Amino acid sequence: MAAGTAAYAQTATTTDVGTVTVQGNSGTAQATGLIQQEESPKARSSVNRDYMDKQSPTGNPYQMINLLPGVNTYDNDGTGLFGGNIRVRGFNSDQLGFTVNGAPVNDSGSFAVYPQEYTDAENLCDIFVTQGSTDTEAPHVGASGGNIGMTTCAPEDKQRVRVSTSVGSNSLWKRYVRFDSGKLFDDRFKFFLSYSKTTADKFKGAGSAEKQHVDFGGNLNLGQGSFINANVLYNNAVSTYYRTVTKAQIAQNGPNYEYGTTPPVHQPGVNGAIQNDPGYGPNLAANIAGNNFYGFNVNPFKNYLATVNSHFQLSPTSSIDVDPYFWYGFGTGPSGIKTLTEGNTGGQLGGGPRDINGDGDTRDTVYVYSASRTRTYRPGVTLKFNQQIDNHKLLFGYWYERARHQQTAPFSRVDNNGNVADLWLNNPDLWLRNQDGSFVQNRDTLTISTGKSVFMQDSINLMNDKLNVQVGARYSSIDRNYTNNPSLASASGGLYTVQKSYAELLPSLGIRFQLDQQQSVFFNAAKNFKAPGNFSYNGLLSGGKYVNGVYTGGTVRDVPVDKETTWNYDLGYRYNSDKWTLSGSAFFIDYRNRISSAWNEAFQAKIDTNVGDATSKGLELESGYALTKNLSMYGSLSYIKSKMKDNMRLDAANSLPTSGKEFPDTPNWLSGFSLQYQQDSWYVFGQAKYTGRRYTTLVNDDAIGGYTVFNAGAGATFPSTTWLKKPTIRLNVANLFDKQYLSLNANSSGSLLTNNAYDLPGSKGSPPSFYIGAPRTFTVTLTADF
């Protein structure tokens, strides 16, 4: 299996398609699959099928690229099923553009990324990272720090059925089956269809994850260099959240502090009397408010992504690409125990909630279930025209999408056993209503986002192809149409609308010079931008009140943040030979209006804020080396130093002393290492990832220490039989030495600690929260073809 048979993947550019051959590279510098011979005039790293074949099949894309330079990532529990976060050169996941088969998959509202949703690891053939510079044709309006792309493997040329099962720590069990049709219709068409189901328990506390995934891929060869590739990826999952904890909570309760297992119970209803579930004796005794029942902290979500990559060769020197896509997503989270007070007064929305506990009055405060409910429809298309004229390779293109992003938060009843009447919040018949019949909502917003880009690029080969110059420009824009409907949320209780447009011209220049057959140098300069997420439009209405159940008056504030822009500069060197591949670059990043999240005293909420200008500079190295025909190694090293230039203004009278400070969760040092021995039908490898010390607040008055995590794996393929082909066994162990460490909760990266020198009178800013690092985790996988 380690040697590998040929697999085919679409090319790893952001939206381009085609085919490349991914083969075993035993005895070469690329044998680990962690480094390729890159030719792009910008910093770029990737992993291929050779590497992913040896990793745990439950892993998500973040885990697959963890060793690459500049990448700082964590997984919530080691299986890949519960999510995680990533930063590249200090850019958070919502500042990076993510694509699957050329289609953008960042959340269309907040630009958030959910790596566990996208694909099965068995069907991925390539994941690439451009550190710093977003590609010219990239379909993004929220990528100020580069882009990450994933491509699924194309169908096999020969018919086969592949069956795989994996078991591991915490009752992990994955079942996977894939059918490849082989070439059909005069060898012009082939397809694959796969299905998987994965379940696992949390490594601490109660709760679990269940994920079902279906992938389809079809390739149609039209002849003369033209083709159509189509993919449909479907995901349906329900997982329990891990609790984030502060350092004080860890000190008081230990690292295994988690959500409680005792559900809240309702105080028996008595007509005419006031019932108060939070103050009810059994709930107080069980400390329901502090423990927070795990069964209410769940994340049900389903989504599908359909992509079509069409390439039409008009002549030997010109072609057109038409790449439509459609994303649909629906689900809830975060969620938790909520209290809702019944009412019957004109001073509340819709007259107040109707009788919840069925005792015939409207005097009670009752435990209920609510969560953030999101439904997204997102069609889009990228059009490209390619023309070769002498030594010029010209690219002209246009990208368009219109996303409809509805976010609500209805309420559903719960029983005394912790069962939720409507866990998915998708049955209006089970939602709670107000006196006037309207739904009780904690929020009700609709964001329609129209994204557009016009781009062009000229790739010029000079000096007998020794010099390549790429000159590009992209004009990207997004129009936000945001409607806030009446809801319970006190800061946004009435109807208001916001219309905002953000646009930026994004030039880029890339130069690559081939010093000799093995050595090259490159320089890249590119401008990127990120529009504010739609959460910046929340809570802009204040000062009004409800009269006869209708919110009246109030003032709508302006959106508190402007777009974020960056200039990214890279100067790099590459060396490529059969035995040794080396790539390194020095970089400088110049920020304008960098966006972070911080507690705002005037609004009594944590909001997006432009923290001012900032710079980052550093160095990245990666190398692959074949020590012998069978023994190969890979290493990466990253250094970054970020600096904020300004004090962060909170209001007219107060600011935070952030000038000269580093950005949170941006370790100065990162390094990765892999050593692999591969011979004939078996292999063994070891890996190590060092993550350095990093700050957890904008004012740098708190930090978490560095740590090193070791992983290991081994696998063997046995002789085929008449009915069983290539039976394979694989073992993967994550966190081999059971290292204990903390990972900063991404959503708290801008949180402000209280009771420090910069603390404001009465401040309610919360301290940073953390995920506990996953302990030693193992997976055993059996695979065979039929």
GROMACS .gro file of C-alpha atoms in nm, residues 563-759:
model
  197
  563LYS     CA    1  -1.271   4.590   0.598
  564GLU     CA    2  -0.931   4.445   0.682
  565THR     CA    3  -0.652   4.464   0.423
  566THR     CA    4  -0.304   4.315   0.408
  567TRP     CA    5   0.002   4.335   0.188
  568ASN     CA    6   0.199   4.008   0.190
  569TYR     CA    7   0.560   3.993   0.071
  570ASP     CA    8   0.767   3.675   0.025
  571LEU     CA    9   1.127   3.621  -0.079
  572GLY     CA   10   1.210   3.255  -0.118
  573TYR     CA   11   1.454   2.989  -0.235
  574ARG     CA   12   1.393   2.631  -0.356
  575TYR     CA   13   1.623   2.337  -0.421
  576ASN     CA   14   1.489   2.027  -0.594
  577SER     CA   15   1.665   1.698  -0.660
  578ASP     CA   16   1.567   1.334  -0.639
  579LYS     CA   17   1.716   1.297  -0.291
  580TRP     CA   18   1.659   1.642  -0.143
  581THR     CA   19   1.385   1.902  -0.174
  582LEU     CA   20   1.412   2.230   0.017
  583SER     CA   21   1.190   2.536   0.022
  584GLY     CA   22   1.225   2.847   0.236
  585SER     CA   23   1.091   3.199   0.243
  586ALA     CA   24   1.121   3.517   0.444
  587PHE     CA   25   0.796   3.710   0.468
  588PHE     CA   26   0.658   4.045   0.578
  589ILE     CA   27   0.289   4.124   0.632
  590ASP     CA   28   0.152   4.477   0.659
  591TYR     CA   29  -0.199   4.494   0.811
  592ARG     CA   30  -0.452   4.774   0.794
  593ASN     CA   31  -0.758   4.772   1.022
  594ARG     CA   32  -0.696   4.424   1.155
  595ILE     CA   33  -1.018   4.280   1.297
  596SER     CA   34  -1.030   4.114   1.637
  597SER     CA   35  -1.296   4.048   1.900
  598ALA     CA   36  -1.297   4.231   2.232
  599TRP     CA   37  -1.525   4.327   2.517
  600ASN     CA   38  -1.687   4.667   2.462
  601GLU     CA   39  -1.791   4.838   2.783
  602ALA     CA   40  -2.036   5.078   2.616
  603PHE     CA   41  -2.229   4.795   2.446
  604GLN     CA   42  -2.177   4.544   2.729
  605ALA     CA   43  -2.090   4.277   2.474
  606LYS     CA   44  -1.794   4.126   2.292
  607ILE     CA   45  -1.792   4.273   1.942
  608ASP     CA   46  -1.568   4.280   1.636
  609THR     CA   47  -1.326   4.570   1.654
  610ASN     CA   48  -1.061   4.714   1.426
  611VAL     CA   49  -0.758   4.698   1.652
  612GLY     CA   50  -0.553   4.918   1.420
  613ASP     CA   51  -0.249   4.853   1.206
  614ALA     CA   52  -0.003   4.572   1.264
  615THR     CA   53   0.293   4.396   1.107
  616SER     CA   54   0.423   4.041   1.104
  617LYS     CA   55   0.757   3.915   0.981
  618GLY     CA   56   0.918   3.579   0.985
  619LEU     CA   57   1.082   3.283   0.817
  620GLU     CA   58   0.951   2.945   0.699
  621LEU     CA   59   1.151   2.639   0.595
  622GLU     CA   60   1.055   2.289   0.487
  623SER     CA   61   1.267   2.006   0.355
  624GLY     CA   62   1.234   1.647   0.244
  625TYR     CA   63   1.533   1.415   0.223
  626ALA     CA   64   1.577   1.053   0.119
  627LEU     CA   65   1.839   0.910   0.357
  628THR     CA   66   1.826   0.574   0.178
  629LYS     CA   67   1.596   0.404  -0.070
  630ASN     CA   68   1.366   0.310   0.216
  631LEU     CA   69   1.427   0.578   0.482
  632SER     CA   70   1.302   0.933   0.426
  633MET     CA   71   1.243   1.237   0.641
  634TYR     CA   72   1.060   1.568   0.639
  635GLY     CA   73   1.106   1.874   0.853
  636SER     CA   74   0.957   2.221   0.881
  637LEU     CA   75   1.049   2.526   1.087
  638SER     CA   76   0.860   2.853   1.124
  639TYR     CA   77   0.939   3.178   1.304
  640ILE     CA   78   0.703   3.476   1.325
  641LYS     CA   79   0.703   3.802   1.515
  642SER     CA   80   0.384   4.005   1.509
  643LYS     CA   81   0.346   4.358   1.641
  644MET     CA   82   0.043   4.581   1.690
  645LYS     CA   83   0.118   4.946   1.619
  646ASP     CA   84  -0.165   5.118   1.804
  647ASN     CA   85  -0.343   5.119   2.135
  648MET     CA   86  -0.689   4.973   2.094
  649ARG     CA   87  -0.956   5.240   2.138
  650LEU     CA   88  -1.257   5.120   2.341
  651ASP     CA   89  -1.448   5.446   2.369
  652ALA     CA   90  -1.386   5.820   2.380
  653ALA     CA   91  -1.210   5.798   2.715
  654ASN     CA   92  -1.054   5.454   2.733
  655SER     CA   93  -0.812   5.242   2.534
  656LEU     CA   94  -0.609   4.927   2.584
  657PRO     CA   95  -0.226   4.934   2.590
  658THR     CA   96  -0.183   4.710   2.287
  659SER     CA   97   0.083   4.911   2.103
  660GLY     CA   98   0.393   4.699   2.059
  661LYS     CA   99   0.216   4.381   2.171
  662GLU     CA  100   0.194   4.052   1.978
  663PHE     CA  101  -0.126   3.899   1.849
  664PRO     CA  102  -0.277   3.619   2.058
  665ASP     CA  103  -0.233   3.253   1.964
  666THR     CA  104   0.061   3.328   1.737
  667PRO     CA  105   0.360   3.129   1.866
  668ASN     CA  106   0.699   3.265   1.766
  669TRP     CA  107   0.821   2.913   1.686
  670LEU     CA  108   0.661   2.613   1.518
  671SER     CA  109   0.834   2.302   1.390
  672GLY     CA  110   0.735   1.968   1.246
  673PHE     CA  111   0.925   1.647   1.178
  674SER     CA  112   0.848   1.311   1.018
  675LEU     CA  113   1.070   1.005   0.975
  676GLN     CA  114   0.941   0.718   0.759
  677TYR     CA  115   1.075   0.373   0.674
  678GLN     CA  116   0.905   0.202   0.381
  679GLN     CA  117   0.989  -0.133   0.224
  680ASP     CA  118   0.791  -0.338  -0.023
  681SER     CA  119   0.453  -0.398   0.141
  682TRP     CA  120   0.502  -0.237   0.484
  683TYR     CA  121   0.597   0.094   0.642
  684VAL     CA  122   0.644   0.261   0.979
  685PHE     CA  123   0.672   0.630   1.067
  686GLY     CA  124   0.707   0.873   1.358
  687GLN     CA  125   0.613   1.240   1.374
  688ALA     CA  126   0.663   1.532   1.610
  689LYS     CA  127   0.505   1.879   1.619
  690TYR     CA  128   0.634   2.159   1.843
  691THR     CA  129   0.407   2.453   1.916
  692GLY     CA  130   0.577   2.740   2.097
  693ARG     CA  131   0.462   2.965   2.378
  694ARG     CA  132   0.197   3.217   2.278
  695TYR     CA  133  -0.004   3.495   2.434
  696THR     CA  134  -0.376   3.462   2.499
  697THR     CA  135  -0.479   3.829   2.524
  698LEU     CA  136  -0.437   4.141   2.318
  699VAL     CA  137  -0.239   4.309   2.594
  700ASN     CA  138  -0.008   4.007   2.635
  701ASP     CA  139  -0.061   3.972   3.010
  702ASP     CA  140  -0.138   3.599   2.990
  703ALA     CA  141   0.020   3.313   2.796
  704ILE     CA  142   0.027   2.936   2.760
  705GLY     CA  143   0.345   2.735   2.733
  706GLY     CA  144   0.486   2.548   2.439
  707TYR     CA  145   0.454   2.174   2.392
  708THR     CA  146   0.554   1.887   2.163
  709VAL     CA  147   0.317   1.612   2.051
  710PHE     CA  148   0.443   1.287   1.898
  711ASN     CA  149   0.243   1.064   1.661
  712ALA     CA  150   0.329   0.727   1.511
  713GLY     CA  151   0.193   0.482   1.258
  714ALA     CA  152   0.257   0.158   1.076
  715GLY     CA  153   0.092  -0.047   0.804
  716ALA     CA  154   0.127  -0.361   0.597
  717THR     CA  155  -0.034  -0.501   0.283
  718PHE     CA  156  -0.076  -0.878   0.248
  719PRO     CA  157  -0.086  -1.091  -0.070
  720SER     CA  158  -0.410  -1.083  -0.267
  721THR     CA  159  -0.636  -1.384  -0.298
  722THR     CA  160  -0.882  -1.478  -0.571
  723TRP     CA  161  -1.157  -1.269  -0.410
  724LEU     CA  162  -0.969  -1.035  -0.174
  725LYS     CA  163  -0.727  -0.782  -0.322
  726LYS     CA  164  -0.460  -0.590  -0.132
  727PRO     CA  165  -0.581  -0.661   0.224
  728THR     CA  166  -0.418  -0.396   0.442
  729ILE     CA  167  -0.387  -0.325   0.813
  730ARG     CA  168  -0.293   0.016   0.948
  731LEU     CA  169  -0.221   0.147   1.299
  732ASN     CA  170  -0.217   0.514   1.397
  733VAL     CA  171  -0.137   0.657   1.739
  734ALA     CA  172  -0.184   1.027   1.815
  735ASN     CA  173  -0.016   1.195   2.112
  736LEU     CA  174   0.202   0.889   2.164
  737PHE     CA  175   0.344   1.002   2.499
  738ASP     CA  176   0.013   1.136   2.633
  739LYS     CA  177   0.128   1.498   2.651
  740GLN     CA  178  -0.097   1.736   2.845
  741TYR     CA  179  -0.143   2.080   2.691
  742LEU     CA  180  -0.393   2.359   2.629
  743SER     CA  181  -0.525   2.506   2.303
  744LEU     CA  182  -0.677   2.853   2.296
  745ASN     CA  183  -1.044   2.861   2.205
  746ALA     CA  184  -1.045   3.041   1.869
  747ASN     CA  185  -1.351   3.244   1.960
  748SER     CA  186  -1.171   3.387   2.261
  749SER     CA  187  -0.852   3.490   2.086
  750GLY     CA  188  -0.933   3.855   2.149
  751SER     CA  189  -1.087   3.818   2.494
  752LEU     CA  190  -0.967   4.053   2.762
  753LEU     CA  191  -0.871   3.945   3.112
  754THR     CA  192  -1.018   4.136   3.408
  755ASN     CA  193  -0.846   4.259   3.726
  756ASN     CA  194  -0.530   4.374   3.549
  757ALA     CA  195  -0.364   4.709   3.501
  758TYR     CA  196  -0.577   4.797   3.201
  759ASP     CA  197  -0.906   4.687   3.361
   0.00000   0.00000   0.00000
